[in-house]
Coordinates of C-alpha atoms in Angstrom, one line a residue:
Chain A
X1 CA 141.0 34.4 33.8
X2 CA 137.8 33.2 35.4
X3 CA 139.7 30.4 37.1
X4 CA 141.5 33.0 39.2
X5 CA 138.4 34.4 40.7
X6 CA 138.1 31.8 43.5
X7 CA 141.7 32.6 44.5
X8 CA 141.1 36.3 44.5
X9 CA 138.0 35.7 46.7
X10 CA 139.9 33.5 49.0
X11 CA 142.6 36.2 49.3
X12 CA 140.1 38.9 50.1
X13 CA 138.5 36.6 52.7
X14 CA 141.9 35.9 54.2
X15 CA 142.7 39.6 54.4
X16 CA 139.3 40.2 56.1
X17 CA 139.9 37.5 58.7
X18 CA 143.4 38.7 59.3
X19 CA 142.4 42.3 59.7
X20 CA 139.7 41.5 62.2
X21 CA 142.1 39.2 64.0
X22 CA 144.9 41.7 64.3
X23 CA 142.7 44.5 65.5
X24 CA 142.9 42.7 68.9
X25 CA 140.3 42.6 71.6
X26 CA 140.9 46.2 72.8
X27 CA 139.7 47.8 69.6
X28 CA 136.3 49.4 69.9
X29 CA 133.9 49.4 67.1
X30 CA 130.5 50.9 66.3
X31 CA 129.0 54.3 65.6
X32 CA 128.7 57.4 67.7
X33 CA 126.0 59.7 66.3
X34 CA 126.1 63.3 67.2
X35 CA 123.8 66.1 66.0
X36 CA 122.7 69.5 67.1
X37 CA 123.9 73.1 67.5
X38 CA 126.2 74.8 65.0
X39 CA 127.7 76.7 67.9
X40 CA 128.9 73.5 69.7
X41 CA 129.9 71.9 66.4
X42 CA 133.5 73.2 66.1
X43 CA 134.3 71.7 69.6
X44 CA 132.7 68.3 68.8
X45 CA 134.4 68.2 65.4
X46 CA 137.7 68.8 67.1
X47 CA 137.1 66.1 69.7
X48 CA 135.9 63.7 67.0
X49 CA 139.0 64.4 64.9
X50 CA 141.4 63.7 67.8
X51 CA 139.3 60.7 69.0
X52 CA 139.6 59.1 65.6
X53 CA 143.4 59.4 65.7
X54 CA 143.8 57.1 68.7
X55 CA 144.7 53.6 67.5
X56 CA 142.1 51.8 69.6
X57 CA 139.4 54.0 68.2
X58 CA 140.1 53.7 64.5
X59 CA 137.1 51.4 64.0
X60 CA 134.7 53.7 65.7
X61 CA 132.8 55.8 63.3
X62 CA 131.9 59.2 64.7
X63 CA 129.4 61.3 62.7
X64 CA 128.5 64.9 63.5
X65 CA 125.5 66.7 62.0
X66 CA 124.3 70.3 62.3
X67 CA 120.5 70.5 62.7
X68 CA 120.5 73.3 65.3
X69 CA 119.9 72.8 69.0
X70 CA 116.1 72.4 68.6
X71 CA 116.3 70.2 65.5
X72 CA 119.0 68.1 67.1
X73 CA 116.8 67.6 70.2
X74 CA 114.0 66.3 68.0
X75 CA 116.2 63.6 66.7
X76 CA 117.8 63.0 70.1
X77 CA 114.5 62.6 71.8
X78 CA 113.3 60.2 69.1
X79 CA 116.3 58.1 69.9
X80 CA 117.9 58.6 66.5
X81 CA 121.2 60.1 67.9
X82 CA 123.5 59.3 70.8
X83 CA 124.6 62.8 71.7
X84 CA 123.1 66.2 71.1
X85 CA 125.1 69.4 70.9
X86 CA 123.2 72.2 72.6
X87 CA 123.9 75.9 72.9
X88 CA 121.1 76.2 75.5
X89 CA 119.8 74.0 78.3
X90 CA 116.9 71.6 77.4
X91 CA 113.5 73.3 77.4
X92 CA 110.5 72.1 79.5
X93 CA 108.7 71.0 76.3
X94 CA 111.6 68.9 75.4
X95 CA 111.9 67.4 78.9
X96 CA 108.2 66.4 78.7
X97 CA 108.9 64.8 75.3
X98 CA 111.8 62.9 76.8
X99 CA 109.6 61.6 79.6
X100 CA 106.9 60.5 77.1
X101 CA 109.4 58.7 74.9
X102 CA 111.2 57.1 77.8
X103 CA 114.5 58.8 76.9
X104 CA 116.8 59.3 79.9
X105 CA 119.8 61.6 79.4
X106 CA 122.6 63.5 81.1
X107 CA 123.5 67.1 80.6
X108 CA 127.3 67.9 80.4
X109 CA 128.6 71.4 80.0
X110 CA 131.7 71.5 77.8
X111 CA 132.7 75.1 77.5
X112 CA 131.5 78.7 77.8
X113 CA 130.5 81.1 75.0
X114 CA 130.3 84.8 75.7
X115 CA 127.6 86.5 73.6
X116 CA 129.3 89.6 72.3
X117 CA 127.5 92.8 71.7
X118 CA 129.3 94.7 69.0
X119 CA 129.1 98.0 67.2
X120 CA 130.8 99.6 64.2
X121 CA 134.5 100.6 64.5
X122 CA 133.5 104.2 63.7
X123 CA 131.1 104.3 66.7
X124 CA 133.1 106.6 69.0
X125 CA 130.4 107.3 71.6
X126 CA 129.5 104.0 73.1
X127 CA 131.5 103.3 76.2
X128 CA 129.3 100.6 77.7
X129 CA 125.7 99.4 77.7
X130 CA 123.7 98.4 80.8
X131 CA 121.5 95.3 80.8
X132 CA 118.5 97.7 81.3
X133 CA 119.6 99.6 78.1
X134 CA 119.9 96.4 76.2
X135 CA 116.4 95.5 77.3
X136 CA 115.1 98.9 76.2
X137 CA 116.7 98.3 72.8
X138 CA 115.6 94.7 72.2
X139 CA 112.3 94.4 74.0
X140 CA 109.2 93.7 71.8
X141 CA 107.6 96.9 70.6
X142 CA 110.8 98.9 71.4
X143 CA 110.6 102.5 70.2
X144 CA 114.4 103.0 70.1
X145 CA 115.2 104.3 66.7
X146 CA 118.3 106.3 67.2
X147 CA 121.3 106.2 69.5
X148 CA 120.0 109.4 71.1
X149 CA 116.9 107.4 72.3
X150 CA 119.2 105.3 74.4
X151 CA 121.2 108.0 76.1
X152 CA 120.4 111.7 75.4
X153 CA 124.0 112.7 75.1
X154 CA 124.6 110.2 72.2
X155 CA 124.2 111.4 68.6
X156 CA 121.0 111.4 66.6
X157 CA 122.3 108.5 64.5
X158 CA 119.9 105.9 63.3
X159 CA 120.4 102.5 65.0
X160 CA 120.5 99.5 62.8
X161 CA 120.1 96.1 64.6
X162 CA 121.6 92.7 63.7
X163 CA 120.9 89.4 65.4
X164 CA 120.8 85.7 64.9
X165 CA 117.7 83.9 63.5
X166 CA 114.9 82.8 65.8
X167 CA 115.9 79.1 65.5
X168 CA 119.2 79.7 67.0
X169 CA 120.1 78.8 70.6
X170 CA 122.0 82.2 70.7
X171 CA 118.7 84.0 70.1
X172 CA 117.0 81.9 72.8
X173 CA 119.7 82.7 75.3
X174 CA 120.0 86.4 74.6
X175 CA 116.2 87.0 74.7
X176 CA 115.9 85.0 77.9
X177 CA 118.6 87.0 79.7
X178 CA 117.8 90.4 78.3
X179 CA 114.1 90.3 77.8
X180 CA 113.2 87.8 80.6
X181 CA 111.7 85.3 78.3
X182 CA 113.1 83.1 75.6
X183 CA 112.1 84.0 72.0
X184 CA 110.6 87.3 73.1
X185 CA 112.2 90.1 71.1
X186 CA 111.5 93.1 68.8
X187 CA 111.4 91.6 65.3
X188 CA 112.5 94.6 63.1
X189 CA 116.1 93.6 63.0
X190 CA 118.3 92.0 60.3
X191 CA 118.4 88.3 61.1
X192 CA 120.8 85.7 59.8
X193 CA 121.6 82.1 60.8
X194 CA 125.0 82.8 59.4
X195 CA 127.0 84.9 61.9
X196 CA 129.4 86.0 59.2
X197 CA 126.6 87.9 57.6
X198 CA 126.0 89.7 60.9
X199 CA 129.7 90.5 61.2
X200 CA 129.6 92.0 57.6
X201 CA 126.4 93.9 58.4
X202 CA 127.8 95.5 61.6
X203 CA 131.2 96.2 60.1
X204 CA 129.6 98.1 57.1
X205 CA 127.1 100.3 58.9
X206 CA 128.1 103.1 61.2
X207 CA 125.0 103.1 63.4
X208 CA 124.8 99.4 63.8
X209 CA 124.5 97.1 66.9
X210 CA 124.5 93.4 66.9
X211 CA 125.2 90.3 69.0
X212 CA 126.6 86.8 68.3
X213 CA 129.1 84.2 69.6
X214 CA 132.5 85.3 71.1
X215 CA 134.5 83.3 68.5
X216 CA 133.0 85.5 65.7
X217 CA 134.1 88.7 67.5
X218 CA 137.6 87.4 68.2
X219 CA 138.1 86.6 64.5
X220 CA 136.9 90.0 63.4
X221 CA 138.5 92.2 66.2
X222 CA 139.9 94.5 63.5
X223 CA 136.5 95.2 62.0
X224 CA 134.3 95.5 65.1
X225 CA 134.2 97.2 68.4
X226 CA 132.9 95.2 71.4
X227 CA 130.7 96.8 74.0
X228 CA 131.4 96.2 77.7
X229 CA 128.2 95.2 79.5
X230 CA 127.2 96.7 82.9
X231 CA 125.1 94.6 85.2
X232 CA 123.5 96.4 88.2
X233 CA 126.0 98.4 90.2
X234 CA 129.0 96.5 89.0
X235 CA 131.7 97.9 86.7
X236 CA 131.2 97.4 82.9
X237 CA 132.9 94.2 81.7
X238 CA 134.0 93.4 78.2
X239 CA 134.1 89.7 77.0
X240 CA 137.6 88.2 77.1
X241 CA 138.8 84.6 77.7
X242 CA 139.3 85.5 81.4
X243 CA 136.1 87.4 82.1
X244 CA 134.0 84.8 80.5
X245 CA 135.8 82.0 82.3
X246 CA 135.6 83.5 85.8
X247 CA 132.0 84.5 85.3
X248 CA 132.5 88.3 85.7
X249 CA 131.2 88.8 82.1
X250 CA 127.6 88.5 83.2
X251 CA 124.9 87.9 82.3
X252 CA 125.8 87.2 78.7
X253 CA 128.3 84.3 79.2
X254 CA 126.6 81.0 78.9
X255 CA 127.7 77.4 79.1
X256 CA 127.2 75.2 76.1
X257 CA 126.4 71.5 76.5
X258 CA 126.3 68.0 75.1
X259 CA 123.4 65.8 76.1
X260 CA 124.0 62.0 76.2
X261 CA 121.3 59.4 75.8
X262 CA 121.3 56.8 78.6
X263 CA 120.7 53.9 76.3
X264 CA 123.6 55.0 74.1
X265 CA 126.0 55.3 77.1
X266 CA 125.6 51.5 77.5
X267 CA 127.6 51.2 74.3
X268 CA 131.3 51.2 75.1
X269 CA 132.2 53.3 72.1
X270 CA 129.9 56.1 73.2
X271 CA 131.1 55.9 76.8
X272 CA 134.7 56.1 75.6
X273 CA 133.9 59.1 73.4
X274 CA 132.3 61.0 76.3
X275 CA 135.3 60.3 78.5
X276 CA 137.6 61.5 75.7
X277 CA 135.4 64.6 75.2
X278 CA 135.6 65.7 78.8
X279 CA 139.3 65.0 79.1
X280 CA 140.2 67.0 76.0
X281 CA 137.6 69.6 75.8
X282 CA 139.7 72.2 77.7
X283 CA 142.5 72.3 75.1
X284 CA 140.3 71.8 72.1
X285 CA 137.7 74.3 73.0
X286 CA 140.4 77.0 73.4
X287 CA 141.8 76.0 70.0
X288 CA 138.5 76.6 68.2
X289 CA 137.8 79.9 69.9
X290 CA 135.7 79.0 72.9
X291 CA 136.3 79.5 76.6
X292 CA 137.0 76.3 78.5
X293 CA 135.5 75.5 81.9
X294 CA 137.7 75.3 85.0
X295 CA 139.8 72.1 85.3
X296 CA 137.9 70.9 88.4
X297 CA 134.6 71.4 86.5
X298 CA 135.6 69.0 83.8
X299 CA 136.6 66.5 86.4
X300 CA 133.3 67.1 88.2
X301 CA 131.2 66.4 85.2
X302 CA 133.3 63.4 84.3
X303 CA 132.7 62.0 87.8
X304 CA 129.0 62.7 87.5
X305 CA 128.9 60.9 84.2
X306 CA 130.8 57.9 85.5
X307 CA 129.0 57.4 88.7
X308 CA 125.4 58.7 88.6
X309 CA 124.8 58.0 85.0
X310 CA 126.4 54.6 84.7
X311 CA 124.7 53.5 87.9
X312 CA 121.4 54.4 86.2
X313 CA 122.5 52.6 83.1
X314 CA 123.0 49.3 84.9
X315 CA 119.5 49.3 86.4
Chain B
X1 CA 113.4 109.2 7.2
X2 CA 111.3 106.5 8.6
X3 CA 113.8 103.9 7.6
X4 CA 116.6 105.6 9.5
X5 CA 114.4 105.8 12.5
X6 CA 113.7 102.0 12.3
X7 CA 117.3 101.3 11.9
X8 CA 118.2 103.4 14.9
X9 CA 115.6 101.5 16.9
X10 CA 117.1 98.2 15.8
X11 CA 120.6 99.3 16.7
X12 CA 119.4 100.3 20.2
X13 CA 117.7 97.0 20.7
X14 CA 120.8 95.1 19.6
X15 CA 122.8 97.1 22.1
X16 CA 120.4 96.4 24.9
X17 CA 120.6 92.7 24.2
X18 CA 124.3 92.9 24.0
X19 CA 124.5 94.7 27.4
X20 CA 122.2 92.1 29.0
X21 CA 124.4 89.3 27.8
X22 CA 127.6 90.9 28.8
X23 CA 126.4 92.0 32.3
X24 CA 125.4 88.4 33.0
X25 CA 128.9 87.2 31.9
X26 CA 130.6 90.0 33.9
X27 CA 128.8 88.9 37.0
X28 CA 129.8 85.3 36.5
X29 CA 133.4 86.3 35.8
X30 CA 133.5 88.5 38.9
X31 CA 132.2 85.5 41.0
X32 CA 134.6 83.1 39.5
X33 CA 137.5 85.6 40.0
X34 CA 136.6 86.1 43.6
X35 CA 136.3 82.4 44.3
X36 CA 139.5 81.6 42.4
X37 CA 141.5 84.3 44.3
X38 CA 140.3 83.1 47.7
X39 CA 140.4 79.3 47.0
X40 CA 143.2 78.5 44.6
X41 CA 145.9 78.5 47.2
X42 CA 144.1 75.8 49.2
X43 CA 143.8 73.5 46.2
X44 CA 146.2 70.6 46.3
X45 CA 146.2 66.8 46.5
X46 CA 146.2 67.0 50.3
X47 CA 143.0 69.0 50.1
X48 CA 141.4 66.4 47.9
X49 CA 142.6 63.5 50.0
X50 CA 142.0 64.7 53.6
X51 CA 139.1 64.5 55.9
X52 CA 137.7 67.7 57.5
X53 CA 139.7 69.1 60.4
X54 CA 139.6 71.9 62.9
X55 CA 143.0 72.9 61.5
X56 CA 142.5 74.6 58.1
X57 CA 145.9 73.5 56.8
X58 CA 145.0 69.8 57.5
X59 CA 141.4 70.0 56.3
X60 CA 140.2 68.4 53.1
X61 CA 137.1 67.4 51.2
X62 CA 137.8 63.6 50.9
X63 CA 134.5 62.5 52.6
X64 CA 132.5 65.3 50.9
X65 CA 133.8 64.5 47.4
X66 CA 133.2 60.8 47.6
X67 CA 129.9 61.4 49.2
X68 CA 128.8 63.5 46.3
X69 CA 130.1 60.9 43.8
X70 CA 128.1 58.2 45.6
X71 CA 125.0 60.4 45.7
X72 CA 125.1 61.3 42.0
X73 CA 125.9 57.7 41.0
X74 CA 123.0 56.3 43.0
X75 CA 120.7 59.1 41.9
X76 CA 121.5 58.4 38.2
X77 CA 120.9 54.7 38.7
X78 CA 117.5 55.3 40.3
X79 CA 116.3 58.2 38.2
X80 CA 117.5 57.3 34.6
X81 CA 115.4 54.1 34.1
X82 CA 112.4 55.6 35.9
X83 CA 112.3 58.8 34.0
X84 CA 112.9 57.2 30.5
X85 CA 110.2 54.6 31.2
X86 CA 107.7 57.3 32.4
X87 CA 108.4 59.5 29.4
X88 CA 108.0 56.7 27.0
X89 CA 104.8 55.6 28.6
X90 CA 103.4 59.2 28.6
X91 CA 104.4 59.9 25.1
X92 CA 103.9 56.6 23.3
X93 CA 101.4 54.5 25.2
X94 CA 99.2 56.5 27.6
X95 CA 95.8 57.4 26.3
X96 CA 95.3 61.2 26.0
X97 CA 92.7 61.7 28.6
X98 CA 92.0 63.8 31.7
X99 CA 94.3 61.6 33.9
X100 CA 97.3 61.9 31.8
X101 CA 96.7 65.6 31.5
X102 CA 96.6 65.9 35.2
X103 CA 99.8 63.9 35.5
X104 CA 101.5 66.2 33.0
X105 CA 100.4 69.4 34.7
X106 CA 101.7 68.0 38.0
X107 CA 105.0 67.2 36.4
X108 CA 105.4 70.7 35.3
X109 CA 104.5 72.0 38.8
X110 CA 106.8 69.5 40.6
X111 CA 109.7 70.7 38.4
X112 CA 109.2 74.2 39.8
X113 CA 109.0 73.2 43.5
X114 CA 111.6 74.5 45.9
X115 CA 114.1 71.8 46.7
X116 CA 113.7 72.1 50.5
X117 CA 110.2 70.6 50.1
X118 CA 111.7 67.5 48.6
X119 CA 114.0 67.4 51.6
X120 CA 111.0 67.4 54.0
X121 CA 109.3 64.7 51.9
X122 CA 112.5 62.7 51.9
X123 CA 112.8 63.1 55.7
X124 CA 109.2 61.9 56.3
X125 CA 109.2 59.1 53.8
X126 CA 112.6 57.6 53.3
X127 CA 114.3 58.5 56.6
X128 CA 111.4 58.0 59.0
X129 CA 108.7 55.8 57.3
X130 CA 111.0 53.4 55.4
X131 CA 113.5 53.7 58.2
X132 CA 116.5 54.1 55.9
X133 CA 118.0 56.6 58.4
X134 CA 120.2 59.4 57.2
X135 CA 121.9 57.1 54.6
X136 CA 123.0 57.5 51.0
X137 CA 119.8 55.7 50.1
X138 CA 117.7 58.5 51.7
X139 CA 119.8 61.2 50.1
X140 CA 119.9 59.7 46.6
X141 CA 116.2 58.8 46.6
X142 CA 115.3 62.3 47.6
X143 CA 117.5 63.7 44.9
X144 CA 115.9 61.3 42.4
X145 CA 112.5 62.7 43.3
X146 CA 114.0 66.1 42.8
X147 CA 115.3 65.4 39.3
X148 CA 112.6 63.1 38.0
X149 CA 110.1 65.8 36.9
X150 CA 112.8 67.8 35.1
X151 CA 114.2 64.7 33.3
X152 CA 110.8 63.3 32.4
X153 CA 109.8 66.7 30.8
X154 CA 113.1 66.9 28.9
X155 CA 112.7 63.3 27.8
X156 CA 109.1 63.8 26.7
X157 CA 110.1 66.8 24.6
X158 CA 112.9 64.9 23.0
X159 CA 110.7 61.8 22.2
X160 CA 108.1 64.1 20.8
X161 CA 110.5 65.7 18.4
X162 CA 111.3 62.4 16.7
X163 CA 109.9 62.9 13.3
X164 CA 106.6 61.1 12.5
X165 CA 108.2 59.9 9.2
X166 CA 110.6 57.6 11.1
X167 CA 107.7 55.9 13.0
X168 CA 105.6 55.6 9.9
X169 CA 108.5 54.2 7.9
X170 CA 109.1 51.6 10.6
X171 CA 105.4 50.7 10.7
X172 CA 105.3 50.4 6.9
X173 CA 108.1 47.9 7.1
X174 CA 105.9 45.8 9.4
X175 CA 107.5 46.7 12.8
X176 CA 105.5 46.2 15.9
X177 CA 104.9 49.0 18.3
X178 CA 107.6 48.1 20.8
X179 CA 110.0 47.5 17.9
X180 CA 109.3 51.1 16.7
X181 CA 109.8 52.4 20.2
X182 CA 113.0 50.5 21.0
X183 CA 114.7 50.5 17.7
X184 CA 113.6 53.9 16.2
X185 CA 112.2 56.3 18.7
X186 CA 114.4 55.7 21.7
X187 CA 117.7 55.8 19.8
X188 CA 116.7 59.0 18.0
X189 CA 115.6 60.6 21.2
X190 CA 118.5 59.4 23.3
X191 CA 120.9 62.4 22.8
X192 CA 118.2 64.8 24.0
X193 CA 117.3 62.5 27.0
X194 CA 120.9 62.2 28.0
X195 CA 121.5 65.9 27.9
X196 CA 118.4 66.4 30.1
X197 CA 119.6 63.8 32.6
X198 CA 123.1 65.2 32.9
X199 CA 121.9 68.7 33.3
X200 CA 119.4 67.6 36.0
X201 CA 122.1 65.6 37.8
X202 CA 124.5 68.6 37.8
X203 CA 121.7 70.6 39.4
X204 CA 121.2 67.8 42.0
X205 CA 124.9 67.9 42.7
X206 CA 124.8 71.5 43.9
X207 CA 121.8 71.0 46.2
X208 CA 122.3 71.6 49.9
X209 CA 118.9 72.2 51.5
X210 CA 117.3 68.8 50.8
X211 CA 120.4 66.9 51.9
X212 CA 120.6 68.8 55.2
X213 CA 116.9 68.0 55.7
X214 CA 117.5 64.2 55.3
X215 CA 120.5 64.5 57.6
X216 CA 123.6 64.9 55.6
X217 CA 126.4 65.2 58.1
X218 CA 128.9 68.0 58.7
X219 CA 131.8 66.0 60.1
X220 CA 132.6 62.5 59.0
X221 CA 136.0 60.9 58.8
X222 CA 135.4 57.8 56.9
X223 CA 134.2 57.0 53.4
X224 CA 130.9 55.3 52.7
X225 CA 131.3 51.6 52.0
X226 CA 127.7 51.1 50.8
X227 CA 124.5 52.8 50.1
X228 CA 123.3 52.3 53.7
X229 CA 126.2 54.4 55.1
X230 CA 125.9 58.0 56.4
X231 CA 127.3 60.6 54.2
X232 CA 128.2 64.2 53.6
X233 CA 128.3 66.1 50.3
X234 CA 130.3 68.9 48.8
X235 CA 127.7 71.7 49.1
X236 CA 127.1 70.7 52.7
X237 CA 130.8 70.9 53.5
X238 CA 131.2 74.2 51.7
X239 CA 128.2 75.6 53.6
X240 CA 129.7 74.5 56.9
X241 CA 133.1 76.1 56.2
X242 CA 131.6 79.3 54.8
X243 CA 129.7 79.9 58.1
X244 CA 132.8 79.4 60.3
X245 CA 134.4 82.5 61.9
X246 CA 138.0 82.0 60.7
X247 CA 139.0 83.4 57.4
X248 CA 141.0 80.3 56.5
X249 CA 137.8 78.3 56.5
X250 CA 136.3 80.7 54.0
X251 CA 139.3 80.0 51.8
X252 CA 138.6 76.3 52.2
X253 CA 135.0 76.9 51.2
X254 CA 136.2 78.7 48.1
X255 CA 138.5 75.7 47.3
X256 CA 135.5 73.4 47.7
X257 CA 133.5 75.6 45.3
X258 CA 136.2 75.3 42.7
X259 CA 136.2 71.5 43.0
X260 CA 132.4 71.5 42.7
X261 CA 132.6 73.8 39.6
X262 CA 135.2 71.5 38.0
X263 CA 132.9 68.5 38.6
X264 CA 129.9 70.3 37.2
X265 CA 131.8 71.5 34.1
X266 CA 133.1 68.0 33.5
X267 CA 129.5 66.6 33.7
X268 CA 128.2 69.3 31.3
X269 CA 131.1 68.7 28.9
X270 CA 130.2 65.0 29.1
X271 CA 126.6 65.9 28.1
X272 CA 127.8 67.8 25.1
X273 CA 130.2 65.0 24.1
X274 CA 127.5 62.3 24.4
X275 CA 125.1 64.4 22.4
X276 CA 127.6 65.0 19.6
X277 CA 128.7 61.4 19.4
X278 CA 125.2 59.9 19.4
X279 CA 124.0 62.3 16.8
X280 CA 126.8 61.5 14.5
X281 CA 126.1 57.8 15.0
X282 CA 122.5 58.3 14.2
X283 CA 123.2 60.1 10.9

């Protein structure tokens, strides 16, 4: 029995050599490390899945983690990841950190998300909310306790608020747009990092009001009522694929991004992954419930990536 | 008169205890029923043998399942020798002074620490300081830290319960100390130690928070080939699916929970089996 071991070893060695030989020169290899926002995750997951199906990519290992936008940036700026999923633009503090660590990066929008303001199905009185009213409800120290406090002809029903946790990029964006400063908000509302909890909360409580990503509203249309948002003198607009895409659902529609490390983009497998991402994001984003950018935008960002960024990389 | 009153009191007490037991079981059964109803339709070979996917009908737990198996295997390899050795030292060799008392109090405190703190520790020490990155090494070392205090305490108890007469008998026959420890104390204590280990490992298997801290991934479409590879684990995958908007993914999460439950029950059954078998061998 022990005499056979050398043969077995030789066989394994042979197979190894053969497999590397047959892979050909075109096959990419290496690892693409992505981390960051849970909002962007479904799109990146879809891209990674399709990317892995291409024959030339089957030796590239794509890993996607979910540490939240901020947690992901920490790793990204320490050079631990190649790409960061972000549901908000990079903050000044993070830009400073990047400069300090010598990390150069590029920001690439990949889709839109429309923050949806929702109320209970049984709420018959809300026809729309203005941005000013939202501010009145959500500003720090807000005294709004009932729906009557918002508009005097609305019923004296207690208002119950639901929103994402303070670590979430959705919270950052909503507070920035509605309250003028990121992270500034009244704090006496039900928070959860899990949007499904918010959906359940709003669906089970007649006087409730909450906000979260568009995909969660679309999946729960039968349980929730979405509130059209009125900005300035414009007509109230409800979030749909079209209104988010053409920008008329303002100001609560936001782009979501991937950030790519310059050093990482020198690796051919990362470069190829980014190209694949921007070429397929339109279809895949739609499939997982997000609103794609315009065709020419994807082309624009692809060009930006190819020219500016790679020029920088060669320096 | 007084007797009937006492009897009535006793009856009442028995009924309270009975109600407590049954309500616990009822809650467990409700949970199980709920999970089964949602998840059972997703359970098939394809589910066990596919990588995660954006399409629920194509998605599976292959990477998570194997990640968990790797994690628990490595954790067992690291924590079993360490914990048995420390328990033996503390019970059989260490002098009973202030230092060992402090160590023992700390063990008890560590066993009660929230698991996310172990995650933070693992992130600072294994991922960053030792530069192991978010690998199976980091994950299993962190889980080892998590189970060590629990296992050491269980092993200590089981070593302590070895009757003095066995040691004295061995000494009387001229055995040295290490002979007593290795040939008498350890075999007698082993069933209890193994039970402690397996129960602690099943707890580690269900942990999510420390693994997320050390960087367990959410999407990974290859299996780990060694302990330095990145990984995901069943609880992380379940958590990910449970927080998705689509109902189908919640079904997948329930399916994952069923698989995790089956694994845990198998481990626990293994613990019972080992205990029974070793005890019979002993007598």
